[in-house]
XYZ file of C-alpha atoms in Angstrom:
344
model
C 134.109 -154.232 -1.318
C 130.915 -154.989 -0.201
C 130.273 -153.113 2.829
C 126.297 -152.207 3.198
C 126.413 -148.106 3.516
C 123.459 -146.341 4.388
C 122.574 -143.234 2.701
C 120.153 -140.910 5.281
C 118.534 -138.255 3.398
C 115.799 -136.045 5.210
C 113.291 -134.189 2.896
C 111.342 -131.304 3.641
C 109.526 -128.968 0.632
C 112.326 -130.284 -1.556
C 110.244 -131.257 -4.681
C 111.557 -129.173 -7.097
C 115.669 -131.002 -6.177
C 114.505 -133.823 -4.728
C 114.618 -135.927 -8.151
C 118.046 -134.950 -8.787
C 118.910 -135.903 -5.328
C 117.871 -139.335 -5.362
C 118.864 -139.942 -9.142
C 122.315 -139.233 -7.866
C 122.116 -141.537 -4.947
C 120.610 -144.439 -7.102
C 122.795 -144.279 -9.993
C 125.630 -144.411 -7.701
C 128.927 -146.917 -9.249
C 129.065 -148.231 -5.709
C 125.771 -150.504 -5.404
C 125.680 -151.912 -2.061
C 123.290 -148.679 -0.468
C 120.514 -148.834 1.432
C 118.940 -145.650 1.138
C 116.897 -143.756 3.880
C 114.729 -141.149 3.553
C 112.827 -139.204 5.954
C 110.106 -137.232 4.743
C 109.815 -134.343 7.940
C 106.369 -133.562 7.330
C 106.842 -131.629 4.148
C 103.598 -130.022 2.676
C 104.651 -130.109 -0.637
C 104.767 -133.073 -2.772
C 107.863 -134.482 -1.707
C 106.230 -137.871 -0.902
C 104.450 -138.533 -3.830
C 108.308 -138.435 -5.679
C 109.880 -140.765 -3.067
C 106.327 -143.013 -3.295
C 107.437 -143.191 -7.034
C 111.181 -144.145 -6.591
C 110.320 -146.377 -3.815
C 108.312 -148.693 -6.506
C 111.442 -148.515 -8.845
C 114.235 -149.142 -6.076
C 114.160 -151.551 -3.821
C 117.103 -149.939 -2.010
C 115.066 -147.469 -0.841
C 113.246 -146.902 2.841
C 110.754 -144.497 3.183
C 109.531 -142.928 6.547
C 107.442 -140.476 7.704
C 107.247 -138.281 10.634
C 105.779 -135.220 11.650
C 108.193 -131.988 11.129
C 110.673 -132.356 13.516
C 113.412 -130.571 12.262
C 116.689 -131.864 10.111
C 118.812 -132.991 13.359
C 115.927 -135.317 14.727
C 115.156 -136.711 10.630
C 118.532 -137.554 10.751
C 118.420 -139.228 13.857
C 115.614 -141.235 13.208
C 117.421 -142.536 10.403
C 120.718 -143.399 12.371
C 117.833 -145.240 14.602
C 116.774 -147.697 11.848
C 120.376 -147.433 10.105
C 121.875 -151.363 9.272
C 124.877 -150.099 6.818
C 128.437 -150.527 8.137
C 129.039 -146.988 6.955
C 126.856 -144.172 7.192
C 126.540 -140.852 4.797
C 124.245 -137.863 5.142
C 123.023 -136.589 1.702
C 120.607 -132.900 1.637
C 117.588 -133.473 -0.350
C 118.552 -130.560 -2.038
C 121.858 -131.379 -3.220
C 123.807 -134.592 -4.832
C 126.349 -136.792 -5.126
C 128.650 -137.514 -7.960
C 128.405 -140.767 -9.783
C 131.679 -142.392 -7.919
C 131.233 -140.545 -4.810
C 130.217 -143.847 -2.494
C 132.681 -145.527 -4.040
C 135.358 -143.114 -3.630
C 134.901 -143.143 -0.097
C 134.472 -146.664 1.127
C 137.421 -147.859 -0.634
C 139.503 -144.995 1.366
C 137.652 -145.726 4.809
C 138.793 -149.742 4.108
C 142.432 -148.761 2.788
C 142.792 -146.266 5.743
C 140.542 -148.374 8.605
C 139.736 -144.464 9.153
C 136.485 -144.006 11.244
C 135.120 -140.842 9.236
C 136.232 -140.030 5.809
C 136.354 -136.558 4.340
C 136.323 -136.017 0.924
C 136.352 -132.830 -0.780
C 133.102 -131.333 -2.319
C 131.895 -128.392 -5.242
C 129.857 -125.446 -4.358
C 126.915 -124.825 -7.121
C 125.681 -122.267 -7.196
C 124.155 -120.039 -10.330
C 125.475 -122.550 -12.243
C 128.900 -121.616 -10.847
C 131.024 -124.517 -9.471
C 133.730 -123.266 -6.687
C 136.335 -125.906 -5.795
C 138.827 -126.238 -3.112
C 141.637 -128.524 -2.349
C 142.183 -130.436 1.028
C 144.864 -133.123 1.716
C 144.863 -136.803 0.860
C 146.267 -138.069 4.665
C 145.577 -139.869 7.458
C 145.905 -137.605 10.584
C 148.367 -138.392 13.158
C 146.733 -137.764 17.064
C 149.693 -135.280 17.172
C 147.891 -133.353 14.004
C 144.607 -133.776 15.294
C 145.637 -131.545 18.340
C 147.504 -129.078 16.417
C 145.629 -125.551 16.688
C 146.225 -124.840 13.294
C 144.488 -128.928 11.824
C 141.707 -128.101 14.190
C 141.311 -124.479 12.995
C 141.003 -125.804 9.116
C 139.024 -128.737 10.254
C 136.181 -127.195 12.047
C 136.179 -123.337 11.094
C 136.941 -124.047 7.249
C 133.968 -125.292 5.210
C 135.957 -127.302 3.128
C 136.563 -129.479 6.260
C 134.640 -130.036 9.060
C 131.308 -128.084 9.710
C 129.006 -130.387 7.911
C 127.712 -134.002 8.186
C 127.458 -134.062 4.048
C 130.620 -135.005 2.245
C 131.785 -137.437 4.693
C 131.599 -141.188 6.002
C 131.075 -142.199 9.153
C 131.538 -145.953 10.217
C 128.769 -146.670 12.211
C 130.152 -149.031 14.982
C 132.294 -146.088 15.980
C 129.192 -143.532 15.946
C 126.896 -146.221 17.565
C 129.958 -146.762 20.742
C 129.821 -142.864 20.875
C 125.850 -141.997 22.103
C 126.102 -139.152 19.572
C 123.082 -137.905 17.915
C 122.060 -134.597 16.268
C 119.985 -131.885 18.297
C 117.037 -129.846 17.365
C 117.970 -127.036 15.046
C 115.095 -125.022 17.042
C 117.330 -125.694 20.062
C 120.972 -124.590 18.346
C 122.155 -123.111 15.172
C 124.528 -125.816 13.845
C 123.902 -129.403 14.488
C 126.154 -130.428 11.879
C 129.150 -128.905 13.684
C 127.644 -129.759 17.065
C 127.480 -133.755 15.937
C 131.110 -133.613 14.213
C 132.440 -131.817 17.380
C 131.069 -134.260 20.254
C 132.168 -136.905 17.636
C 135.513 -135.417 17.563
C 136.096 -135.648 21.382
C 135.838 -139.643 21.084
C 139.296 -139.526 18.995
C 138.232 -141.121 15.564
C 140.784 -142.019 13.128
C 140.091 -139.445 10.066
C 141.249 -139.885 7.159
C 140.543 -137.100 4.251
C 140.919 -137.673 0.666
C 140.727 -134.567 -2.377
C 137.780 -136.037 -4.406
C 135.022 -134.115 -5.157
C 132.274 -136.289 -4.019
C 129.494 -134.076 -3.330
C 127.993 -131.136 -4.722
C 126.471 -128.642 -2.389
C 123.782 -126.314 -4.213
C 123.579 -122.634 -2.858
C 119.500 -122.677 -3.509
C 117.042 -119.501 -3.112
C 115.488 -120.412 0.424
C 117.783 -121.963 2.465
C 118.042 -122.042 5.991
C 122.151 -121.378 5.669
C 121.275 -118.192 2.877
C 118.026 -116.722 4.353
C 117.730 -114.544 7.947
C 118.420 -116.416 11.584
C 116.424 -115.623 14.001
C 117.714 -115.576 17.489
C 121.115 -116.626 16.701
C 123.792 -115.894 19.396
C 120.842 -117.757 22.387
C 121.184 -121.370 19.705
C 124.719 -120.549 20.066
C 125.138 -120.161 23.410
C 123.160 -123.111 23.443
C 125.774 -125.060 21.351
C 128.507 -124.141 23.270
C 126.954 -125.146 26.605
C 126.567 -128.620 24.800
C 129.770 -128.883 23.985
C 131.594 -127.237 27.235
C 129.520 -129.841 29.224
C 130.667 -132.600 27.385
C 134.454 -131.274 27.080
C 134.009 -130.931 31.128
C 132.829 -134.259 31.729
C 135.158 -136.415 29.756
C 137.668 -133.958 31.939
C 138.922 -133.260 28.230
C 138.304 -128.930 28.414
C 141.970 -127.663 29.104
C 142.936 -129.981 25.460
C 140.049 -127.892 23.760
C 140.356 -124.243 24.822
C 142.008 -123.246 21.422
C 139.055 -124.935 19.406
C 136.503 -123.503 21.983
C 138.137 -119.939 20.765
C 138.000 -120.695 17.333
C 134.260 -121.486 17.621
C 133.292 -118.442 19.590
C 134.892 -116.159 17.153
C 133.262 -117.415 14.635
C 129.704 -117.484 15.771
C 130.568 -113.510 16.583
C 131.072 -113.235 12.826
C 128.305 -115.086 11.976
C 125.644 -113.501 14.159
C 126.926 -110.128 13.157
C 127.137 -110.658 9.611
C 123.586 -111.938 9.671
C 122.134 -108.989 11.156
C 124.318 -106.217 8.775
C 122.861 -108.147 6.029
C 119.248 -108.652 6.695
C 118.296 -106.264 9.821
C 116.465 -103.150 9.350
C 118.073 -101.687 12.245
C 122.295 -103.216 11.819
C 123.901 -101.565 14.404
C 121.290 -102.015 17.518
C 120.890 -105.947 16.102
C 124.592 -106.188 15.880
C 125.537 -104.680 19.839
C 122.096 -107.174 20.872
C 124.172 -110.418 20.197
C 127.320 -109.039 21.206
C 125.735 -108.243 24.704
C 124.036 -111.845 24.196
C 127.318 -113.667 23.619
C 129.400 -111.937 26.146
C 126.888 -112.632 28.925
C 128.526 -115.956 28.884
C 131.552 -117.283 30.448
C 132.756 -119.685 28.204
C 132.529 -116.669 26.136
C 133.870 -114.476 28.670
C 136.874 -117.022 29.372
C 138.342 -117.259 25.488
C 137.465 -113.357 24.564
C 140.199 -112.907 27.244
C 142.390 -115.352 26.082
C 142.117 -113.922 22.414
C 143.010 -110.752 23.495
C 146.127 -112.061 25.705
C 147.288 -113.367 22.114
C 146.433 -116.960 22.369
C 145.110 -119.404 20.128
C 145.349 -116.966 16.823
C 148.793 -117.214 15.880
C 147.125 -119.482 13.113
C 145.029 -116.826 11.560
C 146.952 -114.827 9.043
C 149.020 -111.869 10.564
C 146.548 -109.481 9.100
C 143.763 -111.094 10.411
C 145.643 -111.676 13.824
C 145.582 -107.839 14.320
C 141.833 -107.391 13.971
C 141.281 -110.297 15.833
C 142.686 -109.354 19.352
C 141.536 -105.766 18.948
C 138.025 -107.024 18.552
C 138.348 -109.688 21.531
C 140.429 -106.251 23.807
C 137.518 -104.176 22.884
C 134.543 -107.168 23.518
C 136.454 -107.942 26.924
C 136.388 -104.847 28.433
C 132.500 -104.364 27.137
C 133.341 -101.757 24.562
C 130.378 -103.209 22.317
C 129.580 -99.678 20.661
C 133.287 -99.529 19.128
C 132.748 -103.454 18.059
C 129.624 -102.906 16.862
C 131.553 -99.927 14.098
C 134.285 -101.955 13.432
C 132.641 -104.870 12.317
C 129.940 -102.551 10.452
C 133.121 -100.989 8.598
C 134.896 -104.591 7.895
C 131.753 -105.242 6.119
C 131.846 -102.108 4.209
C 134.848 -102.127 2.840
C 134.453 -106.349 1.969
């Protein structure tokens, strides 16, 4: 094996992770890395620590932009890319010592086009492990409702660009790049979506390869401003492309899956950090339903279809919510998310 991978890493006020980051990345088993990091205009003294690995690796590129956002870092590190394989590494978190290695040699076993390999949640110290399944996926499992509902709405699959490999050919023949997280919430699952419409080959493989660290700050643990408009602006993203590769009738179900949980999401963010819960709540509901690619799986949901992948108990909930949301009952939403989240 001896396949050049590049390792993108954008850094912004990371300098109190940002060592453990890159010692994990350069005391990787697997050798043949060229190493990328962005610096985003970070104030702190993030670039005086990649100034001083920089003299001691000569693996490593540094760059330096003004703050841009992480989607755009990452894409101007895809832009200067020359690895057959790419991976996407936080500045905050790391990679275990076999983790590169782990993953090419399934990518070149499997000829897959993006490799997912499982990863640990830290946090407090705490590491919280799943399992996912050593396969390649069929094209009949890749449109199954219930792969696609694991792949994208579990977070041991598909939501992130972390934890993966993507060869770089196939990502390059695609056009794909990551938007502005101050245009969308979610330009991880935004990139692995329009990826996903292409048809890669995925192959997935249950070794822990990255650690994720749940750190005091961060953007996915702190309050989300304007969250249902980024998106709405996801989904219009996505529905566009769906509609113009004529591909949106073979994604409805996913579509579904994605709308119901961005309800969740934009809901649970305001019940935990909103002064006022219950107006904030019924203000992205009305924001959301405004839409009609919202509109149009709401009223699928609560015809029944799409869910019979959810757990039965779940299921219930489920189409009451999406009855009650299409016939603009938002005030009886509004309570019975507030009391899910009660009795949680």
């Amino acid at each position: 094996m001896n396949q050049l991978v590049s390792i993108i890493i954008p850094v912004y006020n990371v300098e109190k992770y940002l060592r453990r980051c890159l010692d994990s990345v350069i005391d990787q088993t697997y050798k043949n890395l060229e190493i990328i990091i962005i610096n985003d205009g970070s104030p702190d003294q993030s670039q005086a620590i990649i100034d001083e690995y920089s003299a001691r690796d000569s693996r490593i590129r540094s760059l330096v932009q003004k703050n841009q956002t992480l989607g755009i870092a990452r894409n101007t590190g895809m832009k200067v890319a020359r690895g057959d394989y790419l991976m996407f590494v936080d500045s905050d978190d790391y990679l275990e010592p076999d983790g590169v290695a782990v993953m090419i040699h399934n990518a070149l076993v499997t000829e897959a086009d993006v490799v997912v390999a499982n990863n640990k949640k830290l946090a407090d110290e705490l590491r919280k492990e799943r399992k996912i399944a050593d396969k390649v996926l069929t094209a009949e499992e890749m449109c199954n409702p219930a792969w696609r509902f694991d792949y994208f709405i579990d977070p041991a699959y598909g939501i992130t660009v972390w934890g993966k490999l993507y060869k770089h050919d196939f990502v390059r023949s695609t056009g794909v790049l990551f938007e502005s997280n101050h245009l969308i919430s979610g330009e991880d699952i935004l990139f692995n979506l329009l990826l996903f419409t292409h048809e890669p080959r995925v192959s997935s493989v249950n070794q822990h390869v990255y650690v994720y660290c749940i750190n005091e700050g961060s953007i996915t643990h702190s309050y989300r401003p304007r969250l249902s408009q980024r998106y709405l602006a996801l989904l219009e993203i996505y529905h566009d492309q769906l509609t113009k590769m004529g591909k949106l009738d073979d994604f409805q179900d996913l579509l579904a899956y994605l709308i119901l949980r961005f309800i969740s999401t934009c809901c649970y963010n305001e019940y935990i950090y909103s002064a006022n819960r219950y107006a904030a709540i019924k203000e992205h509901l009305t924001n959301l339903m405004q839409s009609d690619i919202v509109k149009t799986s709401v009223r699928d949901v609560a015809r029944g279809k799409y869910i019979n992948v959810i757990g039965k108990r779940n299921q219930t909930y489920t189409r009451l919510q999406a009855s009650l949301l299409e016939h603009n009952w938002l005030d009886m939403v509004v309570m019975l998310r507030m009391l899910r989240y009660k009795l949680m």
